[in-house]
Protein backbone atom coordinates (compact mmCIF):
# COMPACT_ATOMS: atom_id res chain seq x y z
CA UNK A 1 0.00 0.00 0.00
CA UNK A 2 1.21 3.49 -0.90
CA UNK A 3 -0.09 6.59 0.87
CA UNK A 4 0.09 9.93 -0.87
CA UNK A 5 -0.74 13.39 0.47
CA UNK A 6 -1.13 16.34 -1.87
CA UNK A 7 -1.25 19.86 -0.47
CA UNK A 8 -1.26 22.62 -3.10
CA UNK A 9 2.09 21.98 -4.84
CA UNK A 10 3.59 19.65 -2.25
CA UNK A 11 3.38 15.88 -2.52
CA UNK A 12 4.24 13.38 0.21
CA UNK A 13 4.58 9.69 -0.58
CA UNK A 14 5.07 6.96 1.99
CA UNK A 15 5.06 3.19 2.08
CA UNK A 16 6.95 0.40 3.74
CA UNK A 17 8.22 -0.72 0.31
CA UNK A 18 10.72 1.69 -1.28
CA UNK A 19 10.35 -0.03 -4.66
CA UNK A 20 6.69 1.01 -4.78
CA UNK A 21 7.67 4.61 -4.11
CA UNK A 22 10.23 4.51 -6.91
CA UNK A 23 7.70 3.03 -9.36
CA UNK A 24 5.12 5.67 -8.45
CA UNK A 25 7.69 8.46 -8.81
CA UNK A 26 8.64 7.19 -12.28
CA UNK A 27 5.00 7.30 -13.37
CA UNK A 28 4.55 10.78 -11.92
CA UNK A 29 7.77 12.04 -13.56
CA UNK A 30 6.33 11.07 -16.95
CA UNK A 31 3.21 13.16 -16.32
CA UNK A 32 4.42 16.09 -14.19
CA UNK A 33 7.52 18.21 -13.72
CA UNK A 34 8.62 17.29 -10.23
CA UNK A 35 11.57 17.68 -7.93
CA UNK A 36 12.38 15.01 -5.34
CA UNK A 37 13.47 16.70 -2.13
CA UNK A 38 14.37 13.45 -0.40
CA UNK A 39 13.28 12.46 3.08
CA UNK A 40 10.71 14.72 4.69
CA UNK A 41 12.30 17.28 7.03
CA UNK A 42 9.86 20.22 6.94
CA UNK A 43 6.17 20.41 5.98
CA UNK A 44 3.55 23.14 6.50
CA UNK A 45 5.52 24.89 9.21
CA UNK A 46 6.40 21.67 11.03
CA UNK A 47 9.80 20.13 11.46
CA UNK A 48 9.56 16.38 10.91
CA UNK A 49 12.02 14.09 12.67
CA UNK A 50 12.17 10.32 12.32
CA UNK A 51 13.10 8.43 15.47
CA UNK A 52 13.28 4.74 16.24
CA UNK A 53 9.86 5.10 17.90
CA UNK A 54 8.12 6.89 15.03
CA UNK A 55 7.75 10.40 13.67
CA UNK A 56 7.98 13.55 15.79
CA UNK A 57 6.45 16.86 14.66
CA UNK A 58 7.81 20.06 16.17
CA UNK A 59 7.54 23.78 15.49
CA UNK A 60 10.77 24.94 17.10
CA UNK A 61 11.65 27.34 14.27
CA UNK A 62 8.12 28.79 14.32
CA UNK A 63 8.19 29.24 18.12
CA UNK A 64 11.60 30.94 17.99
CA UNK A 65 10.36 33.27 15.23
CA UNK A 66 7.31 34.13 17.37
CA UNK A 67 9.56 34.95 20.34
CA UNK A 68 11.76 37.12 18.11
CA UNK A 69 8.82 38.87 16.39
CA UNK A 70 7.27 39.79 19.76
CA UNK A 71 10.59 40.91 21.30
CA UNK A 72 10.29 38.41 24.15
CA UNK A 73 13.75 36.93 23.70
CA UNK A 74 15.21 38.55 26.80
CA UNK A 75 12.40 37.65 29.19
CA UNK A 76 12.53 35.05 31.93
CA UNK A 77 10.86 31.70 31.35
CA UNK A 78 8.02 30.98 33.74
CA UNK A 79 6.56 27.50 33.87
CA UNK A 80 3.11 28.26 35.21
CA UNK A 81 -0.33 27.16 34.21
CA UNK A 82 -3.19 29.57 33.73
CA UNK A 83 -5.72 29.15 36.50
CA UNK A 84 -9.17 27.97 35.44
CA UNK A 85 -11.06 30.70 37.30
CA UNK A 86 -8.74 33.59 36.48
CA UNK A 87 -10.38 36.74 35.09
CA UNK A 88 -8.17 38.44 32.52
CA UNK A 89 -8.50 42.12 31.59
CA UNK A 90 -6.12 44.94 30.79
CA UNK A 91 -5.67 47.67 33.39
CA UNK A 92 -6.47 50.19 30.64
CA UNK A 93 -9.78 48.45 29.96
CA UNK A 94 -10.74 48.46 33.65
CA UNK A 95 -9.89 52.16 33.90
CA UNK A 96 -11.89 52.91 30.77
CA UNK A 97 -14.94 51.14 32.21
CA UNK A 98 -14.66 53.05 35.48
CA UNK A 99 -14.42 56.40 33.69
CA UNK A 100 -17.52 55.64 31.55
CA UNK A 101 -15.59 56.21 28.31
CA UNK A 102 -16.54 52.88 26.77
CA UNK A 103 -16.86 54.33 23.27
CA UNK A 104 -13.17 55.31 23.21
CA UNK A 105 -10.88 53.11 21.20
CA UNK A 106 -8.49 51.80 23.77
CA UNK A 107 -5.66 50.14 21.89
CA UNK A 108 -4.86 48.64 18.53
CA UNK A 109 -6.25 45.13 18.96
CA UNK A 110 -4.71 43.77 15.77
CA UNK A 111 -1.38 43.09 17.51
CA UNK A 112 -3.16 41.04 20.18
CA UNK A 113 -5.14 39.17 17.52
CA UNK A 114 -1.96 38.52 15.53
CA UNK A 115 -0.14 37.05 18.54
CA UNK A 116 -3.13 34.88 19.53
CA UNK A 117 -3.44 33.62 15.95
CA UNK A 118 0.22 32.62 15.94
CA UNK A 119 -0.15 30.93 19.33
CA UNK A 120 -3.21 29.01 18.09
CA UNK A 121 -1.13 27.71 15.18
CA UNK A 122 1.56 26.63 17.66
CA UNK A 123 -0.92 24.55 19.68
CA UNK A 124 -0.87 21.94 16.89
CA UNK A 125 2.39 20.59 18.25
CA UNK A 126 2.26 22.11 21.75
CA UNK A 127 -1.03 20.91 23.25
CA UNK A 128 0.20 21.91 26.71
CA UNK A 129 -0.45 25.58 25.86
CA UNK A 130 -3.88 24.97 24.31
CA UNK A 131 -5.94 25.81 27.41
CA UNK A 132 -4.12 29.08 28.07
CA UNK A 133 -4.28 30.14 24.43
CA UNK A 134 -7.98 29.26 24.28
CA UNK A 135 -8.62 31.41 27.35
CA UNK A 136 -6.66 34.30 25.86
CA UNK A 137 -8.48 33.93 22.54
CA UNK A 138 -11.77 34.73 24.29
CA UNK A 139 -10.62 38.36 24.37
CA UNK A 140 -10.00 38.75 20.63
CA UNK A 141 -12.66 41.44 20.23
CA UNK A 142 -11.80 43.48 23.32
CA UNK A 143 -8.42 42.40 24.71
Coordinates of C-alpha atoms in Angstrom, one line a residue, residues 1-70:
X1 CA 0.0 0.0 0.0
X2 CA 1.2 3.5 -0.9
X3 CA -0.1 6.6 0.9
X4 CA 0.1 9.9 -0.9
X5 CA -0.7 13.4 0.5
X6 CA -1.1 16.3 -1.9
X7 CA -1.3 19.9 -0.5
X8 CA -1.3 22.6 -3.1
X9 CA 2.1 22.0 -4.8
X10 CA 3.6 19.6 -2.2
X11 CA 3.4 15.9 -2.5
X12 CA 4.2 13.4 0.2
X13 CA 4.6 9.7 -0.6
X14 CA 5.1 7.0 2.0
X15 CA 5.1 3.2 2.1
X16 CA 6.9 0.4 3.7
X17 CA 8.2 -0.7 0.3
X18 CA 10.7 1.7 -1.3
X19 CA 10.3 0.0 -4.7
X20 CA 6.7 1.0 -4.8
X21 CA 7.7 4.6 -4.1
X22 CA 10.2 4.5 -6.9
X23 CA 7.7 3.0 -9.4
X24 CA 5.1 5.7 -8.5
X25 CA 7.7 8.5 -8.8
X26 CA 8.6 7.2 -12.3
X27 CA 5.0 7.3 -13.4
X28 CA 4.5 10.8 -11.9
X29 CA 7.8 12.0 -13.6
X30 CA 6.3 11.1 -16.9
X31 CA 3.2 13.2 -16.3
X32 CA 4.4 16.1 -14.2
X33 CA 7.5 18.2 -13.7
X34 CA 8.6 17.3 -10.2
X35 CA 11.6 17.7 -7.9
X36 CA 12.4 15.0 -5.3
X37 CA 13.5 16.7 -2.1
X38 CA 14.4 13.4 -0.4
X39 CA 13.3 12.5 3.1
X40 CA 10.7 14.7 4.7
X41 CA 12.3 17.3 7.0
X42 CA 9.9 20.2 6.9
X43 CA 6.2 20.4 6.0
X44 CA 3.6 23.1 6.5
X45 CA 5.5 24.9 9.2
X46 CA 6.4 21.7 11.0
X47 CA 9.8 20.1 11.5
X48 CA 9.6 16.4 10.9
X49 CA 12.0 14.1 12.7
X50 CA 12.2 10.3 12.3
X51 CA 13.1 8.4 15.5
X52 CA 13.3 4.7 16.2
X53 CA 9.9 5.1 17.9
X54 CA 8.1 6.9 15.0
X55 CA 7.7 10.4 13.7
X56 CA 8.0 13.5 15.8
X57 CA 6.4 16.9 14.7
X58 CA 7.8 20.1 16.2
X59 CA 7.5 23.8 15.5
X60 CA 10.8 24.9 17.1
X61 CA 11.7 27.3 14.3
X62 CA 8.1 28.8 14.3
X63 CA 8.2 29.2 18.1
X64 CA 11.6 30.9 18.0
X65 CA 10.4 33.3 15.2
X66 CA 7.3 34.1 17.4
X67 CA 9.6 35.0 20.3
X68 CA 11.8 37.1 18.1
X69 CA 8.8 38.9 16.4
X70 CA 7.3 39.8 19.8

